[in-house]
Coordinates of N, CA and C in Angstrom, one line a residue:
M11 N -49.9 -65.2 -32.7 CA -50.4 -64.0 -32.0 C -51.3 -63.4 -32.8
T12 N -52.2 -62.8 -32.1 CA -53.5 -62.1 -32.9 C -53.0 -60.7 -33.3
R13 N -53.4 -60.5 -34.4 CA -53.2 -59.1 -34.9 C -54.6 -58.3 -35.4
T14 N -54.6 -57.2 -35.4 CA -55.7 -56.4 -35.7 C -55.4 -55.8 -37.1
L15 N -56.4 -55.9 -38.1 CA -56.3 -55.4 -39.4 C -57.5 -54.4 -39.5
T16 N -57.2 -53.5 -40.0 CA -58.4 -52.3 -40.1 C -58.1 -51.8 -41.5
R17 N -59.2 -51.2 -42.0 CA -59.5 -50.7 -43.3 C -60.7 -49.7 -43.2
S18 N -60.6 -48.6 -43.9 CA -61.6 -47.7 -43.9 C -62.3 -47.7 -45.2
Y19 N -63.5 -47.2 -45.3 CA -64.3 -47.1 -46.4 C -65.1 -46.0 -46.6
D20 N -65.2 -45.2 -47.7 CA -66.1 -44.2 -48.0 C -67.6 -44.5 -47.7
S21 N -68.2 -45.7 -48.1 CA -69.6 -46.1 -48.0 C -69.7 -47.0 -46.8
H22 N -70.7 -46.6 -46.0 CA -71.2 -47.6 -45.0 C -71.8 -48.9 -45.6
A23 N -72.3 -48.7 -46.7 CA -72.8 -50.0 -47.2 C -71.6 -50.8 -47.5
T24 N -70.5 -50.4 -48.2 CA -69.4 -51.3 -48.3 C -68.8 -51.9 -47.1
A25 N -68.8 -51.2 -45.9 CA -68.1 -51.8 -44.9 C -69.1 -52.8 -44.3
R26 N -70.3 -52.7 -44.5 CA -71.5 -53.6 -43.9 C -71.3 -54.9 -44.8
S27 N -70.7 -54.7 -46.2 CA -70.8 -56.0 -47.2 C -69.5 -56.5 -46.7
V28 N -68.4 -56.0 -46.3 CA -67.2 -56.6 -45.8 C -67.4 -57.4 -44.7
V29 N -68.2 -56.7 -43.6 CA -68.4 -57.8 -42.4 C -69.2 -58.7 -42.8
D30 N -70.2 -58.9 -43.7 CA -70.8 -60.0 -44.2 C -70.0 -61.0 -44.7
Q31 N -69.0 -60.6 -45.8 CA -68.2 -61.6 -46.1 C -67.1 -61.9 -45.3
L32 N -66.8 -61.2 -44.3 CA -65.9 -61.8 -43.2 C -66.6 -62.9 -42.6
E33 N -67.9 -62.8 -42.0 CA -68.6 -63.7 -41.4 C -69.0 -65.0 -42.2
A34 N -69.3 -64.7 -43.6 CA -69.5 -65.9 -44.5 C -68.3 -66.7 -44.7
A35 N -67.0 -66.1 -44.4 CA -65.7 -66.7 -44.6 C -65.3 -67.5 -43.2
G36 N -66.2 -67.4 -42.2 CA -66.0 -68.2 -40.9 C -65.5 -67.5 -39.8
I37 N -65.1 -66.2 -40.1 CA -64.5 -65.3 -39.1 C -65.7 -64.9 -38.0
S38 N -65.4 -65.0 -36.7 CA -66.3 -65.1 -35.7 C -66.7 -63.5 -35.6
S39 N -68.0 -63.4 -35.3 CA -68.4 -62.0 -35.2 C -67.8 -61.2 -33.9
S40 N -67.3 -62.1 -32.9 CA -66.7 -61.3 -31.8 C -65.5 -60.8 -32.1
A41 N -64.8 -61.2 -33.3 CA -63.6 -60.6 -33.8 C -63.5 -59.4 -34.8
I42 N -64.7 -59.1 -35.0 CA -65.2 -58.1 -36.1 C -65.7 -56.8 -35.4
S43 N -65.2 -55.6 -35.8 CA -65.9 -54.3 -35.4 C -66.2 -53.6 -36.6
I44 N -67.2 -52.8 -36.5 CA -67.5 -51.6 -37.6 C -67.9 -50.3 -36.9
V45 N -67.5 -49.2 -37.3 CA -67.9 -48.0 -36.8 C -67.9 -47.0 -37.8
G46 N -69.0 -46.3 -37.9 CA -69.0 -45.2 -39.0 C -70.3 -44.6 -39.3
S47 N -70.4 -43.7 -40.4 CA -71.6 -43.2 -40.7 C -72.5 -43.7 -41.6
D48 N -73.8 -43.9 -41.5 CA -74.6 -44.6 -42.4 C -75.5 -43.6 -43.0
G49 N -75.1 -42.1 -42.7 CA -75.9 -41.0 -43.4 C -77.3 -41.0 -42.9
K50 N -77.6 -41.8 -41.9 CA -79.1 -41.6 -41.2 C -79.3 -41.3 -40.0
T51 N -78.2 -41.4 -39.4 CA -78.1 -41.1 -37.8 C -78.1 -39.4 -37.6
D52 N -78.7 -39.1 -36.5 CA -78.6 -37.7 -36.0 C -78.4 -37.6 -34.5
E53 N -78.3 -36.6 -33.9 CA -78.0 -36.4 -32.5 C -79.2 -37.1 -31.7
T54 N -80.5 -36.9 -32.1 CA -81.7 -37.5 -31.6 C -81.6 -39.1 -31.3
N55 N -81.3 -39.7 -32.4 CA -81.5 -41.2 -32.4 C -80.1 -41.8 -31.9
A56 N -78.9 -40.9 -31.9 CA -77.9 -41.4 -31.1 C -78.0 -41.4 -29.8
A57 N -78.8 -40.4 -29.1 CA -79.1 -40.3 -27.7 C -79.8 -41.5 -27.3
E58 N -80.9 -42.0 -28.2 CA -81.7 -42.9 -27.9 C -80.9 -44.3 -28.0
G59 N -79.9 -44.3 -28.9 CA -79.4 -45.7 -29.0 C -77.9 -45.7 -28.4
A60 N -77.5 -44.8 -27.6 CA -76.3 -44.7 -27.1 C -76.0 -46.1 -26.4
G61 N -74.6 -46.6 -26.7 CA -74.3 -47.8 -26.1 C -74.8 -49.2 -26.4
I62 N -75.8 -49.2 -27.4 CA -76.4 -50.2 -28.0 C -75.2 -51.3 -28.5
G63 N -74.5 -50.7 -29.4 CA -73.3 -51.4 -30.0 C -72.5 -52.3 -29.2
A64 N -72.5 -51.8 -27.9 CA -71.4 -52.4 -26.8 C -71.7 -54.1 -26.6
G65 N -72.8 -54.5 -26.8 CA -73.3 -55.7 -26.2 C -73.6 -56.7 -27.4
V66 N -72.9 -56.4 -28.5 CA -73.4 -57.3 -29.7 C -72.3 -58.5 -29.9
G67 N -72.7 -59.3 -30.8 CA -72.1 -60.7 -31.0 C -72.9 -61.7 -31.2
G68 N -72.4 -62.9 -31.0 CA -73.3 -64.1 -31.0 C -73.5 -64.7 -32.3
A69 N -74.3 -65.8 -32.5 CA -74.6 -66.4 -33.7 C -75.4 -65.8 -34.7
A70 N -76.1 -64.6 -34.3 CA -77.0 -64.1 -35.3 C -76.3 -63.1 -36.1
G71 N -74.9 -63.0 -36.0 CA -74.0 -62.1 -36.8 C -73.9 -60.7 -36.1
L72 N -73.0 -60.0 -36.5 CA -72.5 -58.8 -35.9 C -73.4 -57.6 -36.3
L73 N -73.9 -57.6 -37.6 CA -74.8 -56.6 -38.1 C -76.0 -56.6 -37.4
T74 N -76.7 -57.7 -36.8 CA -78.0 -57.5 -36.1 C -77.9 -56.8 -34.9
G75 N -76.8 -56.5 -34.4 CA -76.3 -55.8 -33.4 C -75.9 -54.3 -33.2
L76 N -76.0 -53.8 -34.6 CA -75.7 -52.5 -34.9 C -76.3 -51.5 -33.9
G77 N -75.7 -50.6 -33.1 CA -76.3 -49.6 -32.5 C -75.9 -48.4 -32.8
I78 N -76.6 -47.4 -32.3 CA -76.1 -46.0 -32.5 C -75.7 -45.3 -31.4
M79 N -74.5 -44.7 -31.6 CA -73.9 -44.0 -30.3 C -73.2 -42.6 -30.8
A80 N -73.0 -41.7 -29.8 CA -72.3 -40.5 -30.2 C -70.8 -40.5 -29.6
I81 N -70.0 -40.2 -30.3 CA -68.6 -40.2 -30.1 C -68.1 -38.9 -30.2
P82 N -67.5 -38.4 -29.0 CA -66.9 -37.0 -28.9 C -66.0 -36.7 -30.2
G83 N -66.2 -35.5 -30.9 CA -65.6 -35.1 -32.0 C -66.0 -35.8 -33.3
V84 N -66.8 -36.8 -33.1 CA -67.3 -37.6 -34.5 C -68.9 -37.2 -34.5
G85 N -69.6 -37.4 -33.4 CA -71.0 -37.2 -33.5 C -71.6 -38.4 -33.6
P86 N -72.9 -38.7 -34.1 CA -73.8 -40.0 -34.1 C -73.1 -40.9 -35.1
V87 N -72.9 -42.2 -34.7 CA -72.3 -43.1 -35.6 C -73.1 -44.6 -35.3
V88 N -73.0 -45.3 -36.4 CA -73.5 -46.7 -36.1 C -72.3 -47.6 -35.9
A89 N -72.5 -48.4 -34.8 CA -71.2 -49.3 -34.5 C -71.6 -50.7 -33.9
A90 N -70.8 -51.3 -33.9 CA -70.9 -52.9 -33.5 C -69.6 -53.5 -33.2
G91 N -69.5 -54.4 -32.2 CA -68.4 -55.0 -31.8 C -67.4 -54.6 -30.7
W92 N -66.5 -55.1 -30.7 CA -65.5 -54.7 -29.6 C -64.9 -53.5 -29.6
L93 N -64.7 -52.9 -30.8 CA -64.4 -51.3 -30.9 C -65.4 -50.4 -30.5
A94 N -66.7 -50.6 -31.0 CA -67.8 -49.9 -30.3 C -67.8 -50.1 -28.7
A95 N -67.7 -51.1 -28.2 CA -67.7 -51.3 -26.8 C -66.6 -50.5 -26.1
T96 N -65.4 -50.4 -26.6 CA -64.3 -49.8 -26.1 C -64.5 -48.1 -26.3
A97 N -65.2 -47.8 -27.4 CA -65.4 -46.4 -27.7 C -66.6 -46.0 -26.5
A98 N -67.7 -46.7 -26.5 CA -68.5 -46.5 -25.6 C -68.3 -46.4 -24.2
G99 N -67.3 -47.3 -23.8 CA -66.6 -47.2 -22.3 C -65.9 -45.8 -22.2
A100 N -65.4 -45.3 -23.2 CA -64.4 -44.2 -23.2 C -65.6 -43.0 -23.1
V101 N -66.5 -43.2 -23.9 CA -67.6 -41.8 -23.8 C -68.2 -42.0 -22.4
A102 N -68.3 -43.0 -21.9 CA -69.0 -43.1 -20.4 C -68.1 -42.5 -19.4
G103 N -66.8 -42.5 -19.8 CA -65.8 -42.2 -18.8 C -64.9 -43.4 -18.3
A104 N -65.5 -44.7 -18.9 CA -64.7 -45.7 -18.1 C -63.3 -46.2 -18.6
A105 N -63.1 -45.4 -19.8 CA -61.6 -45.7 -20.3 C -61.3 -44.6 -21.0
A106 N -59.9 -44.3 -21.1 CA -59.3 -42.9 -21.7 C -59.0 -43.1 -23.3
G107 N -59.3 -42.1 -23.9 CA -58.7 -41.8 -25.4 C -59.8 -42.0 -26.5
G108 N -60.9 -42.5 -26.1 CA -62.1 -42.3 -27.0 C -61.6 -43.2 -28.2
L109 N -62.0 -43.0 -29.4 CA -62.0 -43.6 -30.5 C -60.4 -43.9 -30.8
V110 N -59.6 -42.8 -30.6 CA -58.1 -43.0 -31.1 C -57.7 -44.1 -30.1
G111 N -58.1 -43.9 -28.7 CA -57.3 -44.7 -27.8 C -57.8 -46.2 -28.1
S112 N -58.9 -46.5 -28.7 CA -59.4 -47.6 -29.2 C -58.6 -48.4 -30.1
F113 N -58.2 -47.7 -31.1 CA -57.2 -48.0 -32.0 C -56.0 -48.3 -31.7
V114 N -55.5 -47.3 -30.8 CA -54.1 -47.8 -30.3 C -54.0 -48.8 -29.3
K115 N -55.1 -49.2 -28.5 CA -55.3 -50.3 -27.9 C -55.0 -51.5 -28.5
E116 N -55.4 -51.4 -29.8 CA -55.6 -52.7 -30.7 C -54.3 -52.8 -31.5
G117 N -53.3 -51.9 -31.3 CA -52.1 -52.2 -31.8 C -51.7 -51.2 -33.1
H118 N -52.5 -50.3 -33.4 CA -52.4 -49.2 -34.4 C -51.4 -48.2 -33.7
D119 N -50.7 -47.8 -34.4 CA -49.9 -46.4 -34.1 C -50.6 -45.3 -34.0
E120 N -50.1 -44.0 -33.3 CA -51.0 -42.8 -33.2 C -51.5 -42.4 -34.4
D121 N -50.5 -42.3 -35.5 CA -50.9 -41.7 -36.8 C -52.0 -42.5 -37.6
E122 N -51.9 -43.9 -37.4 CA -53.0 -44.7 -38.0 C -54.4 -44.3 -37.2
A123 N -54.2 -44.5 -35.9 CA -55.3 -44.2 -35.1 C -56.0 -43.0 -35.4
N124 N -55.3 -41.9 -35.5 CA -55.8 -40.5 -35.8 C -56.5 -40.4 -37.1
Y125 N -55.8 -41.2 -38.1 CA -56.3 -41.1 -39.5 C -57.9 -42.0 -39.4
Y126 N -57.8 -43.0 -38.8 CA -59.0 -43.7 -38.7 C -59.9 -43.0 -38.0
A127 N -59.9 -42.5 -37.0 CA -60.8 -41.5 -36.2 C -61.5 -40.4 -37.0
E128 N -60.5 -39.6 -37.7 CA -60.8 -38.7 -38.7 C -61.7 -39.1 -39.7
T129 N -61.3 -40.2 -40.4 CA -62.2 -40.7 -41.5 C -63.7 -41.0 -41.0
V130 N -63.8 -41.8 -39.7 CA -65.2 -41.7 -39.4 C -65.7 -40.4 -39.2
R131 N -65.0 -39.4 -38.6 CA -65.5 -38.0 -38.2 C -66.0 -37.5 -39.6
R132 N -65.3 -37.7 -40.6 CA -65.7 -37.3 -42.1 C -66.7 -38.1 -42.7
G133 N -67.4 -39.1 -42.1 CA -68.3 -39.6 -42.6 C -68.2 -41.0 -43.2
G134 N -66.9 -41.5 -43.1 CA -66.6 -43.0 -43.4 C -66.8 -43.9 -42.5
S135 N -66.4 -45.2 -42.8 CA -66.6 -46.2 -42.1 C -65.3 -47.1 -41.8
V136 N -65.2 -47.6 -40.7 CA -64.1 -48.4 -40.4 C -64.5 -49.8 -40.1
V137 N -63.6 -50.8 -40.6 CA -63.9 -52.2 -40.3 C -62.6 -52.8 -39.5
S138 N -62.7 -53.4 -38.3 CA -61.4 -53.7 -37.7 C -61.7 -55.3 -37.3
V139 N -60.6 -56.1 -37.6 CA -60.7 -57.6 -37.4 C -59.5 -58.0 -36.6
R140 N -59.9 -58.6 -35.5 CA -58.7 -59.4 -34.6 C -58.5 -60.6 -35.3
T141 N -57.5 -61.1 -35.9 CA -57.3 -62.2 -36.5 C -56.2 -62.9 -36.1
E142 N -56.0 -64.3 -36.1 CA -55.0 -65.3 -35.9 C -54.3 -65.4 -37.2
P143 N -52.8 -65.7 -37.1 CA -52.0 -66.0 -38.4 C -52.6 -66.7 -39.4
E144 N -53.2 -67.8 -39.1 CA -53.9 -68.8 -40.1 C -55.1 -68.1 -40.7
H145 N -55.6 -67.0 -40.3 CA -56.8 -66.5 -41.1 C -56.3 -65.1 -41.5
E146 N -55.2 -64.7 -41.2 CA -54.7 -63.4 -41.7 C -54.8 -63.3 -43.1
A147 N -54.6 -64.1 -44.0 CA -54.6 -63.9 -45.5 C -55.9 -63.8 -46.1
T148 N -56.9 -64.7 -45.5 CA -58.3 -64.5 -45.9 C -58.9 -63.0 -45.5
V149 N -58.5 -62.7 -44.3 CA -59.1 -61.5 -43.8 C -58.5 -60.2 -44.8
Q150 N -57.3 -60.2 -44.7 CA -56.8 -59.3 -45.7 C -57.3 -59.1 -47.0
A151 N -57.5 -60.4 -47.6 CA -57.9 -60.4 -49.1 C -59.5 -59.8 -49.1
I152 N -60.3 -60.1 -48.1 CA -61.6 -59.5 -48.0 C -61.7 -58.2 -47.7
L153 N -60.8 -57.6 -46.8 CA -60.7 -56.2 -46.5 C -60.4 -55.4 -47.6
D154 N -59.3 -55.8 -48.3 CA -58.7 -55.3 -49.7 C -59.6 -55.3 -50.7
G155 N -60.4 -56.6 -50.9 CA -61.3 -56.8 -52.1 C -62.3 -55.8 -52.2
A156 N -62.6 -55.2 -51.2 CA -63.8 -54.2 -51.4 C -63.3 -52.7 -51.4
T157 N -61.9 -52.7 -52.1 CA -61.4 -51.3 -52.3 C -61.5 -50.2 -51.3
P158 N -60.8 -50.4 -50.1 CA -60.6 -49.5 -49.1 C -60.2 -48.3 -49.7
I159 N -60.1 -47.2 -48.8 CA -59.8 -45.9 -49.0 C -58.1 -46.0 -48.9
D160 N -57.6 -45.2 -49.9 CA -56.2 -45.3 -49.9 C -55.6 -44.3 -48.8
R161 N -55.1 -44.7 -47.7 CA -54.8 -44.0 -46.6 C -53.8 -42.9 -47.0
A162 N -52.7 -43.1 -47.6 CA -51.8 -42.2 -48.1 C -52.4 -41.0 -48.6
T163 N -53.2 -41.4 -49.6 CA -54.0 -40.5 -50.5 C -54.9 -39.4 -49.7
R164 N -55.6 -40.1 -48.8 CA -56.5 -39.4 -48.2 C -56.1 -38.6 -47.1
E165 N -55.1 -39.0 -46.4 CA -54.5 -38.4 -45.3 C -53.7 -37.1 -46.1
A166 N -52.9 -37.3 -47.2 CA -52.5 -36.2 -47.7 C -53.7 -35.2 -48.0
D167 N -54.7 -35.5 -48.5 CA -56.0 -34.6 -48.6 C -56.5 -34.0 -47.4
Y168 N -56.5 -34.6 -46.5 CA -56.6 -34.2 -45.0 C -55.7 -33.1 -44.7
R169 N -54.4 -33.4 -44.8 CA -53.2 -32.5 -44.4 C -53.4 -31.3 -45.3
A170 N -53.7 -31.3 -46.6 CA -53.7 -30.1 -47.5 C -54.8 -29.2 -47.0
G171 N -55.9 -29.7 -46.0 CA -57.0 -29.0 -45.7 C -56.5 -28.4 -44.4
G172 N -55.4 -28.5 -43.8 CA -55.1 -28.0 -42.5 C -55.1 -29.1 -41.2
W173 N -55.5 -30.2 -41.6 CA -55.5 -31.1 -40.4 C -54.2 -31.8 -40.2
S174 N -54.0 -32.1 -38.6 CA -52.7 -32.7 -38.3 C -53.3 -33.7 -37.5
R175 N -54.2 -33.8 -36.7 CA -54.6 -35.1 -36.0 C -56.1 -34.9 -35.5
F176 N -56.7 -36.0 -35.3 CA -58.1 -36.0 -34.7 C -58.3 -35.3 -33.4
D177 N -59.1 -34.5 -33.3 CA -59.5 -33.7 -32.4 C -60.9 -34.0 -31.6
E178 N -60.8 -34.9 -30.5 CA -62.2 -35.1 -30.1 C -63.0 -34.1 -29.5
N179 N -62.3 -32.9 -29.3 CA -63.2 -31.6 -28.8 C -63.6 -30.8 -29.8
A180 N -63.4 -31.1 -31.2 CA -63.9 -30.4 -32.2 C -65.3 -30.7 -32.6
D181 N -66.0 -29.9 -33.3 CA -67.5 -30.2 -33.5 C -67.4 -31.2 -34.6
P182 N -68.3 -32.1 -34.6 CA -68.5 -33.1 -35.8 C -68.2 -32.5 -37.1
Y183 N -67.8 -33.1 -38.0 CA -67.6 -32.6 -39.5 C -68.8 -32.7 -40.1
V184 N -69.0 -31.5 -41.0 CA -70.3 -31.4 -41.7 C -69.5 -31.1 -43.1
R185 N -70.0 -32.1 -44.1 CA -69.7 -31.8 -45.4 C -70.6 -30.9 -46.0
D186 N -70.0 -30.0 -46.9 CA -70.8 -28.9 -47.6 C -71.7 -29.6 -48.6
A187 N -72.6 -29.1 -49.1 CA -73.7 -29.7 -50.2 C -72.9 -30.1 -51.4
T188 N -71.9 -29.6 -51.9 CA -71.0 -30.1 -53.2 C -70.3 -31.1 -52.8
A189 N -69.8 -31.2 -51.5 CA -68.7 -32.6 -51.1 C -69.7 -33.6 -50.9
S190 N -70.9 -33.6 -50.6 CA -71.6 -34.8 -50.4 C -72.3 -35.1 -51.7
G191 N -72.2 -34.6 -52.7 CA -72.8 -34.8 -54.0 C -74.0 -34.3 -54.3
R192 N -74.6 -33.2 -53.5 CA -75.7 -32.7 -53.7 C -75.3 -31.3 -54.5
V193 N -76.3 -30.8 -55.4 CA -76.0 -29.4 -55.9 C -76.7 -28.6 -55.0
P194 N -76.1 -27.5 -54.5 CA -76.9 -26.4 -53.9 C -78.0 -25.8 -54.5
P195 N -79.0 -25.1 -54.0 CA -80.1 -24.6 -54.9 C -79.5 -23.4 -55.4
A196 N -80.1 -23.1 -56.7 CA -79.7 -21.8 -57.4 C -80.1 -20.7 -56.7
V197 N -79.3 -19.6 -56.7 CA -79.6 -18.3 -56.1 C -80.2 -17.6 -57.2
I198 N -81.3 -16.9 -56.7 CA -82.1 -16.2 -57.8 C -82.1 -14.5 -57.5

């Protein structure tokens, strides 16, 4: 029976590296999805690239099909794979539930789905893999070997800030200058 394994990462570069490792291990591109912020997308190029990630896959590798799309409550993201296609369909009105619904459809419970969607909203990236039992240990080792975000710790941080669940009607999350690692200019 196919199972979906998902992990979240603070760095889009790390998530991309995980996808490369999965493909190098023989996991089909069609079984892998990535969605997140690469720090370079904005509303302009999201509008230009909306839906591009929906038609990816094939022998060239998943990352060659990365596209930019805007997800309600998240904003512009870089995405590829079946998860991107499902979220793009939801954005277009073809499916219900948006990003949270995409995770639930793949077997994650509501709490997990809300956590993953919120992580993307806050600038993280998520990699999901549909795997058969004979490949599960390999997939899990690759996903966990890249040091994913510890869900319990991060979710506790979110809740300490007043978060309870992902809200697709909320404005996209904007980190302040200190949270993103930039030092604000001095006030004179």
